[in-house]
XYZ file of C-alpha atoms in Angstrom:
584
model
C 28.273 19.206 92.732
C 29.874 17.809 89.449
C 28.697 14.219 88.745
C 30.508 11.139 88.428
C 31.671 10.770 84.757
C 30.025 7.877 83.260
C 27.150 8.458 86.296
C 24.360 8.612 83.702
C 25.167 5.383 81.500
C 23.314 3.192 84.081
C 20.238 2.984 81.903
C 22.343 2.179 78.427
C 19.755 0.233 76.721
C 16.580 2.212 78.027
C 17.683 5.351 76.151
C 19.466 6.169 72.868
C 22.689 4.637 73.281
C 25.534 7.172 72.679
C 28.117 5.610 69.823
C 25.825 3.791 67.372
C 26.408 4.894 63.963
C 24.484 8.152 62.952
C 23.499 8.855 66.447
C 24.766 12.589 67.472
C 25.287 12.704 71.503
C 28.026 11.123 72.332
C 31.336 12.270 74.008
C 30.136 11.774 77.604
C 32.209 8.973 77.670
C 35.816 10.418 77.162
C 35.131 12.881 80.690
C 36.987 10.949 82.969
C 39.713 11.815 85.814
C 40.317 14.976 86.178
C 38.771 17.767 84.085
C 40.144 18.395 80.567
C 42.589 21.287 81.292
C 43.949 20.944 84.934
C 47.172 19.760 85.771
C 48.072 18.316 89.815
C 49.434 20.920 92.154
C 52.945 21.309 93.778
C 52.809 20.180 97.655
C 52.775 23.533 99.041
C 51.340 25.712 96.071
C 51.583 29.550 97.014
C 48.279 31.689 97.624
C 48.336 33.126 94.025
C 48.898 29.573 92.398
C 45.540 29.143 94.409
C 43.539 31.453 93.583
C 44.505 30.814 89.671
C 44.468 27.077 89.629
C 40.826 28.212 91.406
C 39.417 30.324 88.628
C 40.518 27.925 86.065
C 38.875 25.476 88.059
C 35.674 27.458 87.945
C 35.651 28.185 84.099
C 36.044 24.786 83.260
C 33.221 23.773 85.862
C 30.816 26.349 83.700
C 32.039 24.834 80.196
C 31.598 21.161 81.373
C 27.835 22.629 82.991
C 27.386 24.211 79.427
C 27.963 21.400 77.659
C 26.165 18.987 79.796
C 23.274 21.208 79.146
C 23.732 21.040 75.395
C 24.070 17.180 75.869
C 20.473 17.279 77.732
C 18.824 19.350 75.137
C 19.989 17.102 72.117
C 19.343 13.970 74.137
C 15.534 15.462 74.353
C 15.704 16.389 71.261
C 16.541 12.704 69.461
C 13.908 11.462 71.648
C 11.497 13.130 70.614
C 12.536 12.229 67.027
C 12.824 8.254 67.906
C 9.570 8.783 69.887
C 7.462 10.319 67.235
C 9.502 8.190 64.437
C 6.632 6.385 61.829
C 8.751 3.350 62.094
C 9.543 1.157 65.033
C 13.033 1.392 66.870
C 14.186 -1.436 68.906
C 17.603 -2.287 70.628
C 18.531 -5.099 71.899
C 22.203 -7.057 73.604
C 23.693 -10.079 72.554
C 21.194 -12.424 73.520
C 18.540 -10.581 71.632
C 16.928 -9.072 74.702
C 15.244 -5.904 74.224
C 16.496 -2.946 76.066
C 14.771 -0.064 74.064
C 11.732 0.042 72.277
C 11.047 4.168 70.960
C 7.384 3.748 71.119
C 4.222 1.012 71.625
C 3.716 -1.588 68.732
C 0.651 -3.204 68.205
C -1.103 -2.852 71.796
C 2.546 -3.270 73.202
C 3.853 -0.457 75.338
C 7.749 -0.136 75.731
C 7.192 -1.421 79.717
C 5.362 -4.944 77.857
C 8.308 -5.560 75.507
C 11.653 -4.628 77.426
C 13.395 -7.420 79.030
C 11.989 -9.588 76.706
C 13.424 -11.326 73.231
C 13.052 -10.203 70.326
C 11.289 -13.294 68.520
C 8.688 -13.010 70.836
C 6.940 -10.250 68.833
C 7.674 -12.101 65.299
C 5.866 -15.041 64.109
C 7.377 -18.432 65.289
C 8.710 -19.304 61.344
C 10.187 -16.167 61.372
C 13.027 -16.926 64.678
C 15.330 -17.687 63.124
C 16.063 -14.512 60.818
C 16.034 -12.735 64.061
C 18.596 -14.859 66.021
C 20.782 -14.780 62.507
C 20.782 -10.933 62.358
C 21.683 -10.684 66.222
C 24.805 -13.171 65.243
C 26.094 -11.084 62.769
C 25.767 -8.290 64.385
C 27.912 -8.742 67.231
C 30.328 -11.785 65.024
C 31.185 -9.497 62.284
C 29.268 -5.955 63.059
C 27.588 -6.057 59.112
C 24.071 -4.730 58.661
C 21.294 -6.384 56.761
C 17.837 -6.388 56.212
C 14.742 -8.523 56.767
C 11.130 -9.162 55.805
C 8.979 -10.830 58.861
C 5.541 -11.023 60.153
C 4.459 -9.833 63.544
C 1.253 -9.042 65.509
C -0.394 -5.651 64.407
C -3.383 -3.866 65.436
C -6.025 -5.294 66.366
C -4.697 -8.910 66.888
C -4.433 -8.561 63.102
C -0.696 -10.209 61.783
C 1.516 -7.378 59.716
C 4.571 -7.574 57.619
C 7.437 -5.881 58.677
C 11.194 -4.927 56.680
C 13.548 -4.826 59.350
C 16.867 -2.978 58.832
C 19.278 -3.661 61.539
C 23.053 -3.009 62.376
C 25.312 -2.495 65.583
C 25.732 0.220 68.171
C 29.464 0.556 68.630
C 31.443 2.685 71.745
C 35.451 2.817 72.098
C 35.396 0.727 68.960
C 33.419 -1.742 70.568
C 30.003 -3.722 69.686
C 27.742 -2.659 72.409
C 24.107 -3.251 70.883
C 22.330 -4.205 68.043
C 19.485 -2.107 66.948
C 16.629 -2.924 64.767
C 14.298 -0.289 62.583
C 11.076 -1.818 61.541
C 8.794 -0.727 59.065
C 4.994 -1.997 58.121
C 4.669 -2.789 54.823
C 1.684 -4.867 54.676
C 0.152 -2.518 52.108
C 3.562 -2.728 49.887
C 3.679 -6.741 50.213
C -0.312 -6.537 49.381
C 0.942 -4.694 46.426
C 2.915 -7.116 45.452
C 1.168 -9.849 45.707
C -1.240 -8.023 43.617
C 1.186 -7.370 41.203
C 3.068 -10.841 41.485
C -0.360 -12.150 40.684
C -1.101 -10.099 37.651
C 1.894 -10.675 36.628
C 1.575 -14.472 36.769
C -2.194 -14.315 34.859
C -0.532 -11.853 32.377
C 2.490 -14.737 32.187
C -0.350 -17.258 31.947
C -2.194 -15.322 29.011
C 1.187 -14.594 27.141
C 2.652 -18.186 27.535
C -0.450 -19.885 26.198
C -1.512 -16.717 23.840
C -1.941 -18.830 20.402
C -0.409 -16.002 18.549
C 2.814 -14.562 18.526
C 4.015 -11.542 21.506
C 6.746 -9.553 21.698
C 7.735 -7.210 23.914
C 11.304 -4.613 22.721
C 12.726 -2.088 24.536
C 13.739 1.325 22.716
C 16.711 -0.289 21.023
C 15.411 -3.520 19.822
C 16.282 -5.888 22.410
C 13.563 -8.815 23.366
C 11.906 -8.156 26.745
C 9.050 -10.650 26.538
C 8.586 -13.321 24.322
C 6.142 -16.232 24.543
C 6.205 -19.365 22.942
C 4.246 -19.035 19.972
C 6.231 -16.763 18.969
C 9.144 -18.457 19.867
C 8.534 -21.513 17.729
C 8.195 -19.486 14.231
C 12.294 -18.714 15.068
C 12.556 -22.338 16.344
C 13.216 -22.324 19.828
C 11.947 -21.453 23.187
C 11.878 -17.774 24.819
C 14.740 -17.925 26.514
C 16.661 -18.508 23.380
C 15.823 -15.165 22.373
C 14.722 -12.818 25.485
C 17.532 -10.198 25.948
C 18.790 -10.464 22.671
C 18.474 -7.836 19.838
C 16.159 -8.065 16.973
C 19.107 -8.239 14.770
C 20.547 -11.558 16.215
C 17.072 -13.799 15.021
C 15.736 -11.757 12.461
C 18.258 -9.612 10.612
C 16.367 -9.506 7.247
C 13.296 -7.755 9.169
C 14.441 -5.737 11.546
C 14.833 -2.728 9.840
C 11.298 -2.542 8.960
C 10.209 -3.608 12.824
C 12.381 -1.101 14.671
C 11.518 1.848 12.253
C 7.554 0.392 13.027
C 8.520 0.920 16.831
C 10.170 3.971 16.341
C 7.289 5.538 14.920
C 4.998 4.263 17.606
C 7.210 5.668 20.378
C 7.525 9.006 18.848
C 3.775 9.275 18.391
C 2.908 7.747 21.483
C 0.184 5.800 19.679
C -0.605 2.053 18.298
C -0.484 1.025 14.579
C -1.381 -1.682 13.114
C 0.681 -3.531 10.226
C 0.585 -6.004 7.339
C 3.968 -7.730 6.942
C 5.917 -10.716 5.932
C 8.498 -12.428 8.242
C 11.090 -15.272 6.949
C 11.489 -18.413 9.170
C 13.510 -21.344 8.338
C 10.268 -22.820 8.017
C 8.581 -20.813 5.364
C 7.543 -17.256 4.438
C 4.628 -16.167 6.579
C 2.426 -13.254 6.735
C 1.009 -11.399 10.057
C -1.297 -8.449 10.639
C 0.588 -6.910 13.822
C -0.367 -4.519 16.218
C 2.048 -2.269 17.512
C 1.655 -0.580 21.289
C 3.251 1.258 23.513
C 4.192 0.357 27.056
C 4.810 2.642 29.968
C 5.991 2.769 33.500
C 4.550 4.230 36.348
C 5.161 7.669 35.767
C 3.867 7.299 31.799
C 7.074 7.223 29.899
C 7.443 4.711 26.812
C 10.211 2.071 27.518
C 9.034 -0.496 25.514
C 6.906 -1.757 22.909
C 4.156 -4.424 22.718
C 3.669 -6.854 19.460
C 0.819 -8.783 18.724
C 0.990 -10.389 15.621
C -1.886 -12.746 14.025
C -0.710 -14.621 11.963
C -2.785 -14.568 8.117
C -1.225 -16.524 6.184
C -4.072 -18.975 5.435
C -5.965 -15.932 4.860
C -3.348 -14.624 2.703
C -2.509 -17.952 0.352
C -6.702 -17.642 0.010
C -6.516 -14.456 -1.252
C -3.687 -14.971 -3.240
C -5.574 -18.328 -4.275
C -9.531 -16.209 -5.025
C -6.990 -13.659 -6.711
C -5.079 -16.263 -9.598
C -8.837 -18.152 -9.741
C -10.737 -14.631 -10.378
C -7.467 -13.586 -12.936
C -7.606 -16.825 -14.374
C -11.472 -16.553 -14.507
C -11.182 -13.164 -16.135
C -8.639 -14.285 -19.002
C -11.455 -16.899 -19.427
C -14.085 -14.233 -19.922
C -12.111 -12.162 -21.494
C -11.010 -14.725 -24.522
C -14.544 -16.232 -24.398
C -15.720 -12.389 -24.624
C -13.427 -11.747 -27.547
C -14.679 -14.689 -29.297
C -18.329 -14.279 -29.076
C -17.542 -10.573 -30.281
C -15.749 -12.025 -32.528
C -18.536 -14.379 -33.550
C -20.823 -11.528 -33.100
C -19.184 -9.153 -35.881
C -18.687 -12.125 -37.992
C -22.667 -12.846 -37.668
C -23.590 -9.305 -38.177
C -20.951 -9.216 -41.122
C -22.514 -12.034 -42.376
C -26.013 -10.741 -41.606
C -25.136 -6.907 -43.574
C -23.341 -9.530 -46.495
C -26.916 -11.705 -46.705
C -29.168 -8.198 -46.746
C -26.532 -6.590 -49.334
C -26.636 -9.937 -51.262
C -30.381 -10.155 -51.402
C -30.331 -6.478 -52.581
C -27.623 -7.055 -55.026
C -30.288 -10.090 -56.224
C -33.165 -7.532 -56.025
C -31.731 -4.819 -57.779
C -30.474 -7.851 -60.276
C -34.005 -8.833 -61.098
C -35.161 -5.672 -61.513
C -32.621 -4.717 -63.877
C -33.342 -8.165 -65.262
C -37.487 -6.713 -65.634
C -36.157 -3.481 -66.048
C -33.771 -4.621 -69.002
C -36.684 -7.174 -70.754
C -39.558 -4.157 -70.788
C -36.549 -1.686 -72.134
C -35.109 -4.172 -75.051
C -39.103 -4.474 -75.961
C -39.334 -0.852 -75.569
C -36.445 -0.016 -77.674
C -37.008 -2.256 -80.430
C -40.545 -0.672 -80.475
C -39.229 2.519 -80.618
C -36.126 1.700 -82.554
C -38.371 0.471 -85.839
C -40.203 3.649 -86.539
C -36.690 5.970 -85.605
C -35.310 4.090 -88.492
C -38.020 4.659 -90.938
C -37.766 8.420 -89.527
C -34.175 8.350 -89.981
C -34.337 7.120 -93.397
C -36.942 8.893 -94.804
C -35.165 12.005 -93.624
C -32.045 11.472 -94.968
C -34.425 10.841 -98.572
C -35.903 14.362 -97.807
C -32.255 15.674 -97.456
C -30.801 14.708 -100.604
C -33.782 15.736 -102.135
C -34.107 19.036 -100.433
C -30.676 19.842 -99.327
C -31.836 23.560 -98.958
C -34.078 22.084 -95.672
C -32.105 22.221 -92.710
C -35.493 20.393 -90.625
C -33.969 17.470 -92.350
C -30.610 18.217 -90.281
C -32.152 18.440 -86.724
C -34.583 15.118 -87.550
C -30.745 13.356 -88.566
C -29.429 14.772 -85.318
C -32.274 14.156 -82.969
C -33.199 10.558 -84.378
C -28.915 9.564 -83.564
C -29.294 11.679 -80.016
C -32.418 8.775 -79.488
C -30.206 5.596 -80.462
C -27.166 6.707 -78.181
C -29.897 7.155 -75.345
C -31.426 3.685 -76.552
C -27.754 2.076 -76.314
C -27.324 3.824 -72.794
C -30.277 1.913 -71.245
C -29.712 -1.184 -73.067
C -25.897 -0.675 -71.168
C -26.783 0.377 -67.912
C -29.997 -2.087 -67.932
C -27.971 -5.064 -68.892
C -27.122 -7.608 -65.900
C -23.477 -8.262 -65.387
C -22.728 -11.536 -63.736
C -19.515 -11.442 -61.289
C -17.209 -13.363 -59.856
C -15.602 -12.331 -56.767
C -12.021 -13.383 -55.316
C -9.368 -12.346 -53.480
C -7.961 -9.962 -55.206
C -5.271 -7.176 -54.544
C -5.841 -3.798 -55.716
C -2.596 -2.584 -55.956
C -1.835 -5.111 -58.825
C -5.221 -4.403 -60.680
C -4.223 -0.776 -60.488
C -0.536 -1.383 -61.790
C -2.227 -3.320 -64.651
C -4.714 -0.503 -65.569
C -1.536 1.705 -65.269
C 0.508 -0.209 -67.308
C -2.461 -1.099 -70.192
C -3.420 2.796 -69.978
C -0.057 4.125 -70.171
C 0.203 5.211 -74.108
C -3.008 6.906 -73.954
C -2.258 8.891 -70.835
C 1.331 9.389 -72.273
C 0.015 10.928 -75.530
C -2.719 13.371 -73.275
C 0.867 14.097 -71.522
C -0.726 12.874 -68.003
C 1.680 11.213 -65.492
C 1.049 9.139 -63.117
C 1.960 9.819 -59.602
C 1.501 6.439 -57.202
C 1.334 5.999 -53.451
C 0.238 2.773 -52.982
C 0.141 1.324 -49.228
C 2.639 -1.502 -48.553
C 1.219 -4.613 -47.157
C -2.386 -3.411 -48.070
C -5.323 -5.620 -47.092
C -6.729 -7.840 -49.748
C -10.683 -7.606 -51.002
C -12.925 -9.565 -52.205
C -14.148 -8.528 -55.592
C -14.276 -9.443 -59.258
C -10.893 -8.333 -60.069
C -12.396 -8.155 -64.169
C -15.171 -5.510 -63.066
C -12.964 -3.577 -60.833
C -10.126 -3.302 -63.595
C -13.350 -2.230 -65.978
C -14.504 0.407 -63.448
C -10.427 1.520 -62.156
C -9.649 1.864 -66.501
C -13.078 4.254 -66.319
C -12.255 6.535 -63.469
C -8.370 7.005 -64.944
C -9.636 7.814 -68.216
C -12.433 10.303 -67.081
C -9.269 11.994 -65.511
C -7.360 12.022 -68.521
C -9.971 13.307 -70.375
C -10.591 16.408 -67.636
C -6.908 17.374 -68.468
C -6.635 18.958 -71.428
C -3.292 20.067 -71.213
C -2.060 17.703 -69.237
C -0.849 17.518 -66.145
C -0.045 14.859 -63.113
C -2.626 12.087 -61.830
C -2.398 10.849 -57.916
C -3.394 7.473 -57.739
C -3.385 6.650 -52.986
C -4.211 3.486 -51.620
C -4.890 3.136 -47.905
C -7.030 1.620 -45.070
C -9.241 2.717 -42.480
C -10.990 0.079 -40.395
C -12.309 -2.718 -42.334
C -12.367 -0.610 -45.653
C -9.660 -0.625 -48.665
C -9.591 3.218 -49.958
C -8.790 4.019 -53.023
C -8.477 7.932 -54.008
C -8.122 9.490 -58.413
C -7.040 12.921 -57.869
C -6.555 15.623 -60.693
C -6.384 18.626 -61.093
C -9.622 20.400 -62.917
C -10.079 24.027 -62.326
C -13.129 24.282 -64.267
C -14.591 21.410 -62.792
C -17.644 22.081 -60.525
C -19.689 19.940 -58.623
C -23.007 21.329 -57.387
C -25.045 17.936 -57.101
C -22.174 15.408 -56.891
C -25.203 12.543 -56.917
C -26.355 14.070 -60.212
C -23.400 12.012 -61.604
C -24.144 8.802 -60.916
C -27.831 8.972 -62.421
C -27.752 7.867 -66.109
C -30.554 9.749 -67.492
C -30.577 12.899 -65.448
C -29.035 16.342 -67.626
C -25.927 16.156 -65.307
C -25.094 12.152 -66.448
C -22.047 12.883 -68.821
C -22.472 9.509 -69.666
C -23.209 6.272 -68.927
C -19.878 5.308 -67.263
C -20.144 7.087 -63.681
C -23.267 5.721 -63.311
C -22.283 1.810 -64.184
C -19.180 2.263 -61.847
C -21.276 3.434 -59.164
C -24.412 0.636 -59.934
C -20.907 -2.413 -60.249
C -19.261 -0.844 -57.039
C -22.370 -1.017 -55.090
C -22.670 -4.471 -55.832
C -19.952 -5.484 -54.811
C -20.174 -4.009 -50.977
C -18.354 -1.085 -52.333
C -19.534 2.927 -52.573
C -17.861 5.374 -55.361
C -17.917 9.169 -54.365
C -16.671 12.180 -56.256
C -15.747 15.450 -54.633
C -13.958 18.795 -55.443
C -11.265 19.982 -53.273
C -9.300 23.316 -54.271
C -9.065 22.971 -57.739
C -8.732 19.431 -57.799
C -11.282 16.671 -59.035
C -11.050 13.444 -56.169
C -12.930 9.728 -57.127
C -12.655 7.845 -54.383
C -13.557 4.342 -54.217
C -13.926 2.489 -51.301
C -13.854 -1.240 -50.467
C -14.939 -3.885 -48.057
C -11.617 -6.056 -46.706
C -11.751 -9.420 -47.357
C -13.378 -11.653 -44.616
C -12.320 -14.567 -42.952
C -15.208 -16.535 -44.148
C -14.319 -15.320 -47.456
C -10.871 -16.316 -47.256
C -11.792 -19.615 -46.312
C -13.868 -19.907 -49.453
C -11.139 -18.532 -51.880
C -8.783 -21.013 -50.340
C -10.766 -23.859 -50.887
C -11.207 -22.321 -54.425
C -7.846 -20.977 -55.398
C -8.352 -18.508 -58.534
C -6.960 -15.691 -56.892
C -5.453 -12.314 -58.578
């Protein structure tokens, strides 16, 4: 026999209520009156009208048994789900009173909790977000969530987020139902996190150097308020904005810096300068990533030390140890300056006590030679004489010829050593050499005009002056030209070169001489030896010496070179010919 329609909604709020939002079985409620598809018969409806109206009757009996069936099975089915559902279902009416409850909560079986209000199984400062969602609910059928705590297992107290919204039928309010959730591990969570969030606050806020925290396009995410105070404010002044808006000059350098760091996924550490409107400062930063939950960069973390204490030391220890070096260095420069001037002064003593030495030797030298001379000279006279007597008697005798000849060969030797022997007394100046040679080139020009010689000068501009006797040196320069002259026979051109080379004057005779050749050059300069030509060479060389100076003679490719060279004058010696001004 075909129930009642509506027979079954007697228990409404002990079962899924058909019509609330989501909910699949409903439609029970539109099978009322007759059967969809039958129409009312005439008052005397023929035996075939029967019999159809009949089998109509029957088909639609078997669809309406069908899908009552269908209904059953999907009613099961949901309960099952809201039975075995992880969170808690509970509906309730417009007072709040419970009239389904999907499974037990917290020692609480669906028996202990229907019938009875729902703030009963909330904690008593919690009512009133209960009685508020019930309101409106049924005043203006919104939906809305909740957090609340409640008893839990073992007499424990949970937290539970409460979704809730209404159960409508015919466009009607009919119910209000609630979903709870525990999520006393999530609100543990975030205490836990609220809490190391507030330390990490604490540490940033009162963090004595600066933080910053920028997302992938430069824009502030934390600041604190040491860092804050370099730009002059407070955080909030500058959290949210871009880098650009507080420090335009830098921010070039600082995004490319975070750039880098989020590409490589690793920290760096920088020197660099920032501009306040308080001052230039200097920081050693350290750049590090930050990630979320799933380890993706979003942002990136700024700690910079500030070192500019540190850094105006530095700079400070760095113009102290530059200043210290200059110091050194002039104080260096003059006791090496002091230092060559002592040892110059030290080589001019030794060379001056030679010079004195080889003076008083000469000085010996020259007393025992004028005594040996005139010793010898007395009886090569009386030789001399009587052989010229011999001679004129005997002119047939040509002994008497080589005794002549011999007895003059001993007087020019005699006059040699009385020459070389004989002390020269000097007076050195400052003196330049280019005008002593122009003066022996002048005063020797119609002698070397006559040999047809020419003179071919190269004489260095600004050349140093020297310290010499400028009478000797024009004795011993008049010497060297004429021993040139005197090599050219035919003729020819003379190089006169003046030059310098450290603390020397050079000065270089060159001619040309293709017979000349040299196999002991230091033959030359010794006046009694078979290679002396005369006495000359060696009283240049002996007058050079003396005065600091060395005379060398050299063949080069056909070519005969004297070269003389000379000390430069020295500042102590400039100081003397200034105070005594008889310079040349």
């Amino acid at each position: 026999m075909l129930s009642e329609p509506g027979a079954e909604q007697n228990h409404l709020y002990s079962q899924p209520v058909p019509g609330w939002k989501g909910l699949p079985f409903q439609g029970l409620e539109t099978m009322s009156g007759y059967p969809r598809g039958l129409t009312k018969m005439s008052e005397k409806p023929s035996y075939e009208e029967l019999e159809q109206r009949v089998k109509k009757l029957e088909n639609q009996i078997a669809e309406y048994a069908r899908t009552l069936e269908g209904l059953k099975e999907s009613e099961q089915q949901w309960r099952a789900v809201l039975k075995n559902a992880p969170c808690f279902i509970i509906i309730t009416d417009r007072d709040g009173t419970v009239r389904y409850v999907n499974r037990s909560v917290a020692g609480l079986t669906p028996e202990d909790m229907i019938g009875k209000n729902i703030d009963e199984f909330e904690d008593a400062q919690y009512h009133h977000y209960s009685r508020q969602a019930v309101e409106q609910v049924f005043e203006f059928g919104t939906e809305g969530c909740y957090q609340v705590r409640g008893p839990g297992p073992d007499s424990t107290h949970v937290w539970y987020e409460i979704h809730f919204g209404p159960i409508t039928r015919n466009g009607q309010i009919v119910a209000a139902i609630f979903i709870s959730t525990e999520i006393s591990e999530r609100k543990q969570t975030e205490q836990a996190l609220r809490e190391s969030e507030q330390k990490y606050r604490l540490l940033i806020d009162n963090y004595g150097d600066p933080i910053n925290v920028y997302d992938r396009n430069g824009v502030c995410l934390v600041m604190n308020p040491a860092a804050a105070e370099n730009l002059g404010g407070k955080p909030e002044d500058f959290i949210g904005r871009h880098v650009k808006d507080y420090l335009p000059d830098q921010a070039d350098a600082i995004l490319e810096r975070n750039r880098k760091v989020i590409e490589s996924g690793k920290g760096a550490s920088f020197e660099e300068i920032l501009h306040f409107r308080s001052g230039r400062k200097w920081f050693w930063s350290n750049f590090q990533p930050v990630r979320d939950a799933k380890g993706k960069i979003y942002a990136v973390q700024v700690i910079s030390y500030d070192i500019t204490e540190r850094k105006k030391t530095e700079e400070a220890l760095y113009r102290a140890r530059k200043e210290l070096e200059i110091r050194v260095g002039k104080r260096t420069a003059q006791l090496v300056k002091a230092n060559k001037k002592l040892q110059h002064e030290i080589e001019e003593r030794k060379r001056l006590e030679k010079v004195l030495m080889q003076k008083e030797k000469l000085k010996t030298l020259g007393a025992i030679a004028a005594e040996v001379a005139h010793e010898i000279r007395n009886p090569l006279v009386s030789i001399g004489g009587f052989a010229q007597r011999l001679k004129q008697k005997h002119p047939e005798l040509q002994e008497c010829d080589i005794i002549l000849s011999e007895s003059k060969r001993l007087e020019r030797i005699l006059a040699r050593i009385r020459s070389y022997l004989e002390p020269v007394e000097m007076h050195p100046q400052k003196c330049s050499v280019n005008d002593i040679i122009n003066n022996c080139v002048h005063l020797l020009s119609p002698e070397t005009k006559a040999r047809k010689v020419k003179y071919r000068l190269n004489l260095m501009d600004d050349l140093s002056p020297a310290y010499v006797d400028p009478e000797i040196l024009s004795q011993i320069f008049i010497n060297l030209i004429r021993n040139a002259t005197e090599a050219m026979s035919e003729g020819g051109d003379l190089y006169i070169r003046t030059f310098e080379t450290g603390q020397d004057i050079q000065i270089e005779f060159k001619n040309r001489s293709p017979a000349l050749r040299i196999d002991e050059p230091d033959i030359l300069f010794m006046p009694f030896s078979e290679g002396g030509k005369s006495i000359g060479l060696p009283l240049c060389y002996r007058l050079l010496k003396e005065m600091g100076g060395v005379l060398s003679v050299a063949a080069e490719d056909g070519f005969m070179v004297s070269s003389v060279s000379l000390p430069k004058l020295s500042d102590r010696q400039d100081e003397k010919t200034t105070r005594e001004p008889n310079n040349v």
